mmCIF file of C-alpha atoms in Angstrom:
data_model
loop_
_atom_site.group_PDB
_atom_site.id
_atom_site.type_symbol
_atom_site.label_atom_id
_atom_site.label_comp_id
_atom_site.label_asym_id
_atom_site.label_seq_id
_atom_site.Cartn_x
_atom_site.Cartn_y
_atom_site.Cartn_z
ATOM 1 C CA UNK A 162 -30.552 -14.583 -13.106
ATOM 2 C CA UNK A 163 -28.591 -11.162 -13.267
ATOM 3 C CA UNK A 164 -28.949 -8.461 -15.767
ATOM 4 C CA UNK A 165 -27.545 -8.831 -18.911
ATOM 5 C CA UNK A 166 -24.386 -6.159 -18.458
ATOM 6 C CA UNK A 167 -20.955 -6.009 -20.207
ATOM 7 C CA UNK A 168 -19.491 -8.672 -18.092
ATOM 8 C CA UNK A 169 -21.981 -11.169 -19.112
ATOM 9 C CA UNK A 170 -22.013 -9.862 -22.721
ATOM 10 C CA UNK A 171 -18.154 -10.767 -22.847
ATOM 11 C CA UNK A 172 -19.037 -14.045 -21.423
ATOM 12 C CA UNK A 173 -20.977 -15.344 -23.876
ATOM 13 C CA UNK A 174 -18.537 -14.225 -26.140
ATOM 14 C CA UNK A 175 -15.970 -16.398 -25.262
ATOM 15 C CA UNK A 176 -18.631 -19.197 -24.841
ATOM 16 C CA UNK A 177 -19.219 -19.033 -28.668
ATOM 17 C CA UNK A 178 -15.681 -18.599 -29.142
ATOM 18 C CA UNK A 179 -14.654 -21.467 -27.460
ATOM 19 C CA UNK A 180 -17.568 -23.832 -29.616
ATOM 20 C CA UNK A 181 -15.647 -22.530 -32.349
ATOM 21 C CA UNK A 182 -12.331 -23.616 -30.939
ATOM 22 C CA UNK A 183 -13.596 -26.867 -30.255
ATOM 23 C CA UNK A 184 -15.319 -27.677 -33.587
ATOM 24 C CA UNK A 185 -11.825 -26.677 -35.420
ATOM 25 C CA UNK A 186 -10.082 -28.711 -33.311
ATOM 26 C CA UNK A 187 -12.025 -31.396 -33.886
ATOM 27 C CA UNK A 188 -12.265 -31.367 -37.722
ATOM 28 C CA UNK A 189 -8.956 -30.778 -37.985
ATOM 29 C CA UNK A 190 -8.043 -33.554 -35.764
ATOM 30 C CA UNK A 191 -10.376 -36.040 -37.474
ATOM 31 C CA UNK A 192 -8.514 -35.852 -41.114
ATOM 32 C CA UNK A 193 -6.493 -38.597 -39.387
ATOM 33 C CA UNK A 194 -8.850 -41.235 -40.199
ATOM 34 C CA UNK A 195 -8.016 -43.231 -37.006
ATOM 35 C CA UNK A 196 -8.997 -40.838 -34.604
ATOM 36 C CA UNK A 197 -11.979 -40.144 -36.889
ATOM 37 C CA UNK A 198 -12.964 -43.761 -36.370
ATOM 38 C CA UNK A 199 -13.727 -42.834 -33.011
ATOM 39 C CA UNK A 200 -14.799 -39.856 -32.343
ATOM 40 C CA UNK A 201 -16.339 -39.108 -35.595
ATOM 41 C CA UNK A 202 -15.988 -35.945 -37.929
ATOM 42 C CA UNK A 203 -18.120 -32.725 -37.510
ATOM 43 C CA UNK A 204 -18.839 -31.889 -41.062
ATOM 44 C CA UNK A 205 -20.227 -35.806 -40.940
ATOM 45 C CA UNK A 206 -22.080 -34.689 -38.088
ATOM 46 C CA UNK A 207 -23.597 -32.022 -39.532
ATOM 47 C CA UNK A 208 -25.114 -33.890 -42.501
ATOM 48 C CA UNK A 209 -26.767 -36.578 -40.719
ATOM 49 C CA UNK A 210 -28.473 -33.701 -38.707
ATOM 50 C CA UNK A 211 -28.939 -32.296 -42.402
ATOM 51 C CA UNK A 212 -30.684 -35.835 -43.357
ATOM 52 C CA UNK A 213 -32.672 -36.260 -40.614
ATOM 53 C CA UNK A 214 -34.317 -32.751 -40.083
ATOM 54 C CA UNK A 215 -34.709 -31.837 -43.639
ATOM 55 C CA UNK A 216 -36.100 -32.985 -46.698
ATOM 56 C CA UNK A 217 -33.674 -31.405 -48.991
ATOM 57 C CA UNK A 218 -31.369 -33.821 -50.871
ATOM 58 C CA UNK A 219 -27.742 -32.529 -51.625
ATOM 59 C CA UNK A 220 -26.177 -33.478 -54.766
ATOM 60 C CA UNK A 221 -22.580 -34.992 -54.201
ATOM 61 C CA UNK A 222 -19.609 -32.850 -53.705
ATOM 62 C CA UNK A 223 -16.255 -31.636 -51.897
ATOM 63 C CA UNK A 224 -17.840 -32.237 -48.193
ATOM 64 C CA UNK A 225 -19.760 -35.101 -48.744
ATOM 65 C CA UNK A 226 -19.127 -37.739 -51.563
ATOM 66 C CA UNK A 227 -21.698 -39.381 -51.374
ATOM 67 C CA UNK A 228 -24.714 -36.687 -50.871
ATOM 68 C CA UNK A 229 -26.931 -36.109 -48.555
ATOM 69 C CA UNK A 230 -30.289 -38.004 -48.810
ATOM 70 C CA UNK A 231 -32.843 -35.638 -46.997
ATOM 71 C CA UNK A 232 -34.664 -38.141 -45.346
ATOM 72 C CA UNK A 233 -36.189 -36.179 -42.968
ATOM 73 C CA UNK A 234 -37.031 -39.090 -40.858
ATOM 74 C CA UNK A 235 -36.143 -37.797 -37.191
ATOM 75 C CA UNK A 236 -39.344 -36.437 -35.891
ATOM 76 C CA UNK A 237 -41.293 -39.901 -35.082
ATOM 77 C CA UNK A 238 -38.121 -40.745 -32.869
ATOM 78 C CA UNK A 239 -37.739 -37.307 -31.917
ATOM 79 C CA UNK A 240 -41.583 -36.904 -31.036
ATOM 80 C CA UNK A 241 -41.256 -40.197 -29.248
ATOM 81 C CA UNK A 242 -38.505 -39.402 -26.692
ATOM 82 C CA UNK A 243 -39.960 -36.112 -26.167
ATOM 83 C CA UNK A 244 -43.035 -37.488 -25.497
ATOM 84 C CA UNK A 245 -41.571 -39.908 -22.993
ATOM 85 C CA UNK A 246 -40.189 -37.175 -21.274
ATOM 86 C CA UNK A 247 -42.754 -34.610 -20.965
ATOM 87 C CA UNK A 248 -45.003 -37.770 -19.327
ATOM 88 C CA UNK A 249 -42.018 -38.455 -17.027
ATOM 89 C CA UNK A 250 -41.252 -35.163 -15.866
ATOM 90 C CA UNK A 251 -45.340 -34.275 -15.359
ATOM 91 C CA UNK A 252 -46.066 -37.560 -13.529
ATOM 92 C CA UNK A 253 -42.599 -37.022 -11.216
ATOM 93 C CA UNK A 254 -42.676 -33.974 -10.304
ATOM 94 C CA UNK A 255 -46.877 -34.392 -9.357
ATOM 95 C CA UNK A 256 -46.099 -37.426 -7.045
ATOM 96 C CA UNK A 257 -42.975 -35.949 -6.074
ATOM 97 C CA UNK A 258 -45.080 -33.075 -4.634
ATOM 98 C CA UNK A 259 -48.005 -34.931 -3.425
ATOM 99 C CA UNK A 260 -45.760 -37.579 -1.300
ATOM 100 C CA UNK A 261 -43.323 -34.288 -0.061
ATOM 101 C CA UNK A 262 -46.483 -32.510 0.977
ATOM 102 C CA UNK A 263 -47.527 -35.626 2.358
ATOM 103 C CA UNK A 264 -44.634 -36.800 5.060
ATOM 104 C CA UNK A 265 -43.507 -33.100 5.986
ATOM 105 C CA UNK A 266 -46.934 -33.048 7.545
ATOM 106 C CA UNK A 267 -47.243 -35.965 8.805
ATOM 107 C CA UNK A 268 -44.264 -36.737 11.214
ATOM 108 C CA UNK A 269 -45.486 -40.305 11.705
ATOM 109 C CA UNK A 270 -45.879 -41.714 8.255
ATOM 110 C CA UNK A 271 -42.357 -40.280 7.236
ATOM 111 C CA UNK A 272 -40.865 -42.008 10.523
ATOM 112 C CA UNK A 273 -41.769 -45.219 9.375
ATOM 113 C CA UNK A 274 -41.341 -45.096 5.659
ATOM 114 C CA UNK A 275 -37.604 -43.268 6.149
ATOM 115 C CA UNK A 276 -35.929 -46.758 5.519
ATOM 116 C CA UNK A 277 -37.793 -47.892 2.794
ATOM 117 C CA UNK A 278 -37.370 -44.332 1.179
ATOM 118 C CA UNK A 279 -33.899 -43.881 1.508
ATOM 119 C CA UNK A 280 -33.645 -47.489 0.316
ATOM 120 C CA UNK A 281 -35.374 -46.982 -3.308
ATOM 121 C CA UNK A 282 -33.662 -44.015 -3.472
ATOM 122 C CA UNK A 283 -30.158 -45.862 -3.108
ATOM 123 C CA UNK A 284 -31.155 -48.090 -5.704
ATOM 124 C CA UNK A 285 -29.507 -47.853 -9.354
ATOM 125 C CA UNK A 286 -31.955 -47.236 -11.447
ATOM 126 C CA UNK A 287 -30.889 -48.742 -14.699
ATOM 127 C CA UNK A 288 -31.373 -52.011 -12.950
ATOM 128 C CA UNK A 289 -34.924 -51.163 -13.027
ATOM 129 C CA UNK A 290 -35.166 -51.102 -16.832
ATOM 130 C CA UNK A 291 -35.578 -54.825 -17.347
ATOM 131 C CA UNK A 292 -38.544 -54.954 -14.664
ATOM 132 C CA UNK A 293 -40.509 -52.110 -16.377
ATOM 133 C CA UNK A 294 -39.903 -53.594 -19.789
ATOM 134 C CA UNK A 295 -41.248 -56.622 -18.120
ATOM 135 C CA UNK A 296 -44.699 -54.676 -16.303
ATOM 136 C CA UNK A 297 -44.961 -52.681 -19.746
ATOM 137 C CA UNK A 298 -44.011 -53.255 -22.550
ATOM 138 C CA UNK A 299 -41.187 -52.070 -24.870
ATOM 139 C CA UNK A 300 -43.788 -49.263 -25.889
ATOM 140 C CA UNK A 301 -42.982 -45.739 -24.408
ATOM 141 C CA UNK A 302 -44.903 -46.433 -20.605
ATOM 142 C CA UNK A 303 -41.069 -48.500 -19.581
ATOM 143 C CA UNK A 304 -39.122 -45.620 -20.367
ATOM 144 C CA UNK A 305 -41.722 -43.115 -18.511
ATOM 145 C CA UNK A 306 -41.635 -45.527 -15.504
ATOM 146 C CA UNK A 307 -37.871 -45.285 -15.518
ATOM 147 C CA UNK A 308 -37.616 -41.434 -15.949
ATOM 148 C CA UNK A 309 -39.888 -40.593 -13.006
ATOM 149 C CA UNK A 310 -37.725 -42.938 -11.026
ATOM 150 C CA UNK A 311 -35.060 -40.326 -11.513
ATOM 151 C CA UNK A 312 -37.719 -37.061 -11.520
ATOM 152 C CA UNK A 313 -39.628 -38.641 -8.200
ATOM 153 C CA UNK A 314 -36.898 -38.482 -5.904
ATOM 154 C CA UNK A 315 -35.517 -35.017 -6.748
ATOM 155 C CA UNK A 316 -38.587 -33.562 -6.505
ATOM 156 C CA UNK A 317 -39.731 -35.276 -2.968
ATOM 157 C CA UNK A 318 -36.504 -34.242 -1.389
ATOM 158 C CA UNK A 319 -36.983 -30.823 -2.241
ATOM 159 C CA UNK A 320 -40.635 -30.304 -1.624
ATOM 160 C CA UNK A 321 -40.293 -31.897 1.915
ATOM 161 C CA UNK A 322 -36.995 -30.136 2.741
ATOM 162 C CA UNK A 323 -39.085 -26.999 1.514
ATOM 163 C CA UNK A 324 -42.416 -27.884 3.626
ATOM 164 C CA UNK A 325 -39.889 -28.382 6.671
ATOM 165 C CA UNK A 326 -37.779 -25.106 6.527
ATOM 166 C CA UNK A 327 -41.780 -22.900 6.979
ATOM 167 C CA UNK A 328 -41.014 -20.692 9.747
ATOM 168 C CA UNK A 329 -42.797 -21.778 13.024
ATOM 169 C CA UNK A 330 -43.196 -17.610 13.596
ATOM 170 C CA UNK A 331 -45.331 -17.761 10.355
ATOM 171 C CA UNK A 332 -47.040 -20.891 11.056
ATOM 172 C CA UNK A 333 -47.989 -19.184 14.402
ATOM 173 C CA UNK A 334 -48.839 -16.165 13.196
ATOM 174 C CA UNK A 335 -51.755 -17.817 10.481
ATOM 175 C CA UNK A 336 -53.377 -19.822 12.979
ATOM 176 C CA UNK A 337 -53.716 -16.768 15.513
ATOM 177 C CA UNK A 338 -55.656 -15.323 12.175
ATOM 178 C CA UNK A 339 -57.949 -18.391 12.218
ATOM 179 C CA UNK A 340 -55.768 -20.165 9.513
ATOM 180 C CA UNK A 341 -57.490 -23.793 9.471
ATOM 181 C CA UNK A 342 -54.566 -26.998 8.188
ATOM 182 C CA UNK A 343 -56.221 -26.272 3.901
ATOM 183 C CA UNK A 344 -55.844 -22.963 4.592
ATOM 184 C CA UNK A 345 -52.282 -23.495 5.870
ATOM 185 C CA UNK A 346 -51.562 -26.073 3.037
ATOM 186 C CA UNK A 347 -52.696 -23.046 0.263
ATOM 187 C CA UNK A 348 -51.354 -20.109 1.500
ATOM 188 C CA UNK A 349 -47.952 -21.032 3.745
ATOM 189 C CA UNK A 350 -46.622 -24.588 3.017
ATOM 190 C CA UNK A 351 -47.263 -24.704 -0.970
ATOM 191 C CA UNK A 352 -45.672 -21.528 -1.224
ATOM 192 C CA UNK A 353 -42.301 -22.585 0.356
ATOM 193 C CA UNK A 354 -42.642 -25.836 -1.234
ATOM 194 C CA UNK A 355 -42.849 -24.677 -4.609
ATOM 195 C CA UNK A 356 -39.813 -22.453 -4.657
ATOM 196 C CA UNK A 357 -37.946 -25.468 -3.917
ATOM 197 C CA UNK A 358 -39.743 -27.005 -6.312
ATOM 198 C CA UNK A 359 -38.627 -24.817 -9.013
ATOM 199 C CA UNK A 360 -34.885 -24.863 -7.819
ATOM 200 C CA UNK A 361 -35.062 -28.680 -8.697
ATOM 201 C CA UNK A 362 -36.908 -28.913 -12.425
ATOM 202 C CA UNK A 363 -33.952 -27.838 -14.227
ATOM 203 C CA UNK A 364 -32.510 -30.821 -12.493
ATOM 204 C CA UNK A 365 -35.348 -33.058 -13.230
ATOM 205 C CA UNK A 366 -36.313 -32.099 -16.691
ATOM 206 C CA UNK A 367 -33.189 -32.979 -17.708
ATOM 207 C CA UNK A 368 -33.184 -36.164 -15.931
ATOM 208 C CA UNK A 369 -36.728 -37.115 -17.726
ATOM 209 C CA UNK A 370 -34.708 -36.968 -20.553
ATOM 210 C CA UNK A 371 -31.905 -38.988 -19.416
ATOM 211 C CA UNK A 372 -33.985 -41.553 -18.150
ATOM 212 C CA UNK A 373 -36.176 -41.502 -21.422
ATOM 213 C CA UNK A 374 -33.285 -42.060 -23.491
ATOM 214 C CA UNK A 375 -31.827 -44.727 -21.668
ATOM 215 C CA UNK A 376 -34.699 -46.598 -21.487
ATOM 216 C CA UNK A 377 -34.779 -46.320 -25.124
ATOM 217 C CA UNK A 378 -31.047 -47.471 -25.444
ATOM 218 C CA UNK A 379 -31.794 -50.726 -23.227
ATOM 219 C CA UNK A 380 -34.766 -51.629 -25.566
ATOM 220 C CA UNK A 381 -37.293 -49.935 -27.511
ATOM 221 C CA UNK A 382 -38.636 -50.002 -31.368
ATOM 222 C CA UNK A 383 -38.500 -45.813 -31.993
ATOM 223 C CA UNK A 384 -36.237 -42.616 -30.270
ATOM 224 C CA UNK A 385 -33.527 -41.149 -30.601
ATOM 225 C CA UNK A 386 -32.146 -43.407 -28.043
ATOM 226 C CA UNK A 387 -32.946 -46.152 -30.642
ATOM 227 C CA UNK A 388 -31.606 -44.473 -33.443
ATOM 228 C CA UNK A 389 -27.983 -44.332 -31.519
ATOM 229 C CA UNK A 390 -28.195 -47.974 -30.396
ATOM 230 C CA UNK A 391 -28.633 -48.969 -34.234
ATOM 231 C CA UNK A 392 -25.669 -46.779 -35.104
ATOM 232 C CA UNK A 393 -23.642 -48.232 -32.172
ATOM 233 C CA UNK A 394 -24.223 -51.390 -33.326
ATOM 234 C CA UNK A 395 -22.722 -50.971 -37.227
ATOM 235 C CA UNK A 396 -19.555 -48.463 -35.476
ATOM 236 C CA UNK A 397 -21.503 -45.574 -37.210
ATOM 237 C CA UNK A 398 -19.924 -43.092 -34.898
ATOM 238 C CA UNK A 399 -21.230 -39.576 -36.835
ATOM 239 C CA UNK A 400 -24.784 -40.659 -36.158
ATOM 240 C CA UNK A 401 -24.363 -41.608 -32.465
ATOM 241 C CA UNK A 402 -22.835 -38.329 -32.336
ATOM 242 C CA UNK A 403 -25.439 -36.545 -34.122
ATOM 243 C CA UNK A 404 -27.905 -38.584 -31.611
ATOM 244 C CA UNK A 405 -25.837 -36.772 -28.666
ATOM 245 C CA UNK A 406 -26.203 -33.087 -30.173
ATOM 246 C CA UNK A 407 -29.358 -33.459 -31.059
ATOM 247 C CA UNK A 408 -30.327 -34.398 -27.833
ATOM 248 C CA UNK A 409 -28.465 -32.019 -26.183
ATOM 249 C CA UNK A 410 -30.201 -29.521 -27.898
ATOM 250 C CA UNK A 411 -33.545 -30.379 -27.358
ATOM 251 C CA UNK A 412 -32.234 -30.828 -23.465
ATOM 252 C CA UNK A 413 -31.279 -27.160 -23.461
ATOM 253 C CA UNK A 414 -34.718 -26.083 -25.049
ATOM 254 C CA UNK A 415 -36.867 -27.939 -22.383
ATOM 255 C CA UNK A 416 -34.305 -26.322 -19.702
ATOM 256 C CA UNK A 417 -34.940 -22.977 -21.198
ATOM 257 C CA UNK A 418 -38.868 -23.474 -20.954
ATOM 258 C CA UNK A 419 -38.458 -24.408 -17.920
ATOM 259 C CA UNK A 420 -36.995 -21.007 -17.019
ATOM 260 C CA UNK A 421 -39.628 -19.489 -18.506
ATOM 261 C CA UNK A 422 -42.348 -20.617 -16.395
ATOM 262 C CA UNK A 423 -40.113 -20.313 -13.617
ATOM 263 C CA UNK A 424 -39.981 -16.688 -14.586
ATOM 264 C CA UNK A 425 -43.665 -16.157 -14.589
ATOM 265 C CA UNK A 426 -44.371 -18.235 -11.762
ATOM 266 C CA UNK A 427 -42.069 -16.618 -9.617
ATOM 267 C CA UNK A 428 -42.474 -13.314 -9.993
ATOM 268 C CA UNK A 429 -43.095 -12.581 -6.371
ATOM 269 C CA UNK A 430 -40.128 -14.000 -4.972
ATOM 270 C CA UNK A 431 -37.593 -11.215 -4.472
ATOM 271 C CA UNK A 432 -34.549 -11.143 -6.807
ATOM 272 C CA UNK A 433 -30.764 -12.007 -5.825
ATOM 273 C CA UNK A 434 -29.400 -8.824 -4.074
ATOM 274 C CA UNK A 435 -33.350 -6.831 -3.805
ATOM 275 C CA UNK A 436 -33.927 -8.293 0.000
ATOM 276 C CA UNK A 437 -30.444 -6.758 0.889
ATOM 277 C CA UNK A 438 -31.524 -2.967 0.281
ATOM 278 C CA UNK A 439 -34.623 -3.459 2.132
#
């Protein structure tokens, strides 16, 4: 990422400005209680997020009628999808590495499973849904199964594109050392595999979370997937859209995290722009 300068300053400037542009917009646009039917109302919004994070009741008044209730009740659903998604994303991205590592070294094995790979990969993967629920349950290991579906594939793709691109000069150059294949595997092909590793988790994290929510949406007992599927099915539009931001939000926070460790992993690799003054 660059330095933070004035450029970038101004830019998230007119990020926030634009939010604000949009929320006004919308709550002005929702007064007409058609439109509102559909696409909800934002001070709504904002009070089911109010209900289900805190435990605070608020009396009756000008915004909201009725009050709010301060259930507080989120967090099990919350805890749940997150849950589902953390398990995804670790499980994906491991066998997503093993099985890169695996058929960039060895030529054979990835000639003869090219078909079958390109072939799962092809497949939609909602249409899996029904099997998993099937093999496991409606309990949170159907919704994992389905998120590393979408995690797996990013993941191999980039690890063996990563493992393929070593330079043969470098590859020469260890074994004239008296590099033996683990010592290889350590010091040159993880390496280049795991940058490209790192280029794809902001990809996949976010896809856990996809695929953890739509398994949840297709059938489950607890998530925030859940919660909008109930809401969909009594056209409570606020809370499916409350479902949506709060799930983008959380989405943006694993992202974020996800930078973060890229940060610290990666501090050797040279920054945008540093390999040019060399």
């Amino acid at each position: 990422m660059p330095r933070l300068g004035l450029n970038e300053r101004n830019a998230r400037f007119w990020q926030l400005a634009l939010l604000v542009v949009i929320l006004v917009a919308w709550h002005i646009a929702s007064r007409n209680q058609q439109f509102a039917f559909f696409v909800g109302e934002p001070i709504q919004v904002a009070g089911r997020i109010w209900s289900w994070f805190l435990p605070f009741e608020v009396p009756p008044n000008a915004l909201f009628p009725d009050g709010l209730k301060g259930n507080a009740d989120i967090y099990l659903h919350l805890g749940t999808t997150l849950l589902e998604t953390v398990l995804a994303f670790g499980i994906g991205t491991v066998l997503g590495l093993a099985c890169g590592l695996w058929l960039a070294l060895a030529p054979t094995a990835s000639l003869i499973l090219d078909p079958y790979i390109k072939a799962a990969n092809s497949m939609p993967r909602v249409i899996l849904a029904p099997i998993f629920a099937l093999w496991f349950g409606l309990g949170i290991w159907s919704k994992v199964a389905l998120a590393v579906t979408l995690v797996f594939f990013i993941v191999f793709f980039n690890v063996y594109q990563g493992v393929r691109e070593v330079s043969p000069v470098v590859l020469a150059n260890a074994r004239m050392l008296g590099a033996n294949q683990r010592q290889l595997l350590r010091t040159v092909y993880l390496p280049s595999a795991t940058s490209w590793v790192f280029s794809s988790l902001h990809t996949s994290v976010g896809l856990a979370f996809v695929g953890a929510v739509v398994g949840e949406y297709l059938g489950s007992a607890r998530g925030v997937g859940y919660l909008i599927l109930q809401a969909e099915g009594t056209f409570d539009v606020n809370t499916v859209f409350a479902g949506i931001v709060v799930l983008t939000a959380f989405a943006l926070v694993l992202d974020g995290i996800v930078g973060l460790i890229e940060k610290r992993l990666m501090k050797w690799q040279p920054k945008t722009g540093e390999t040019e003054k060399l």
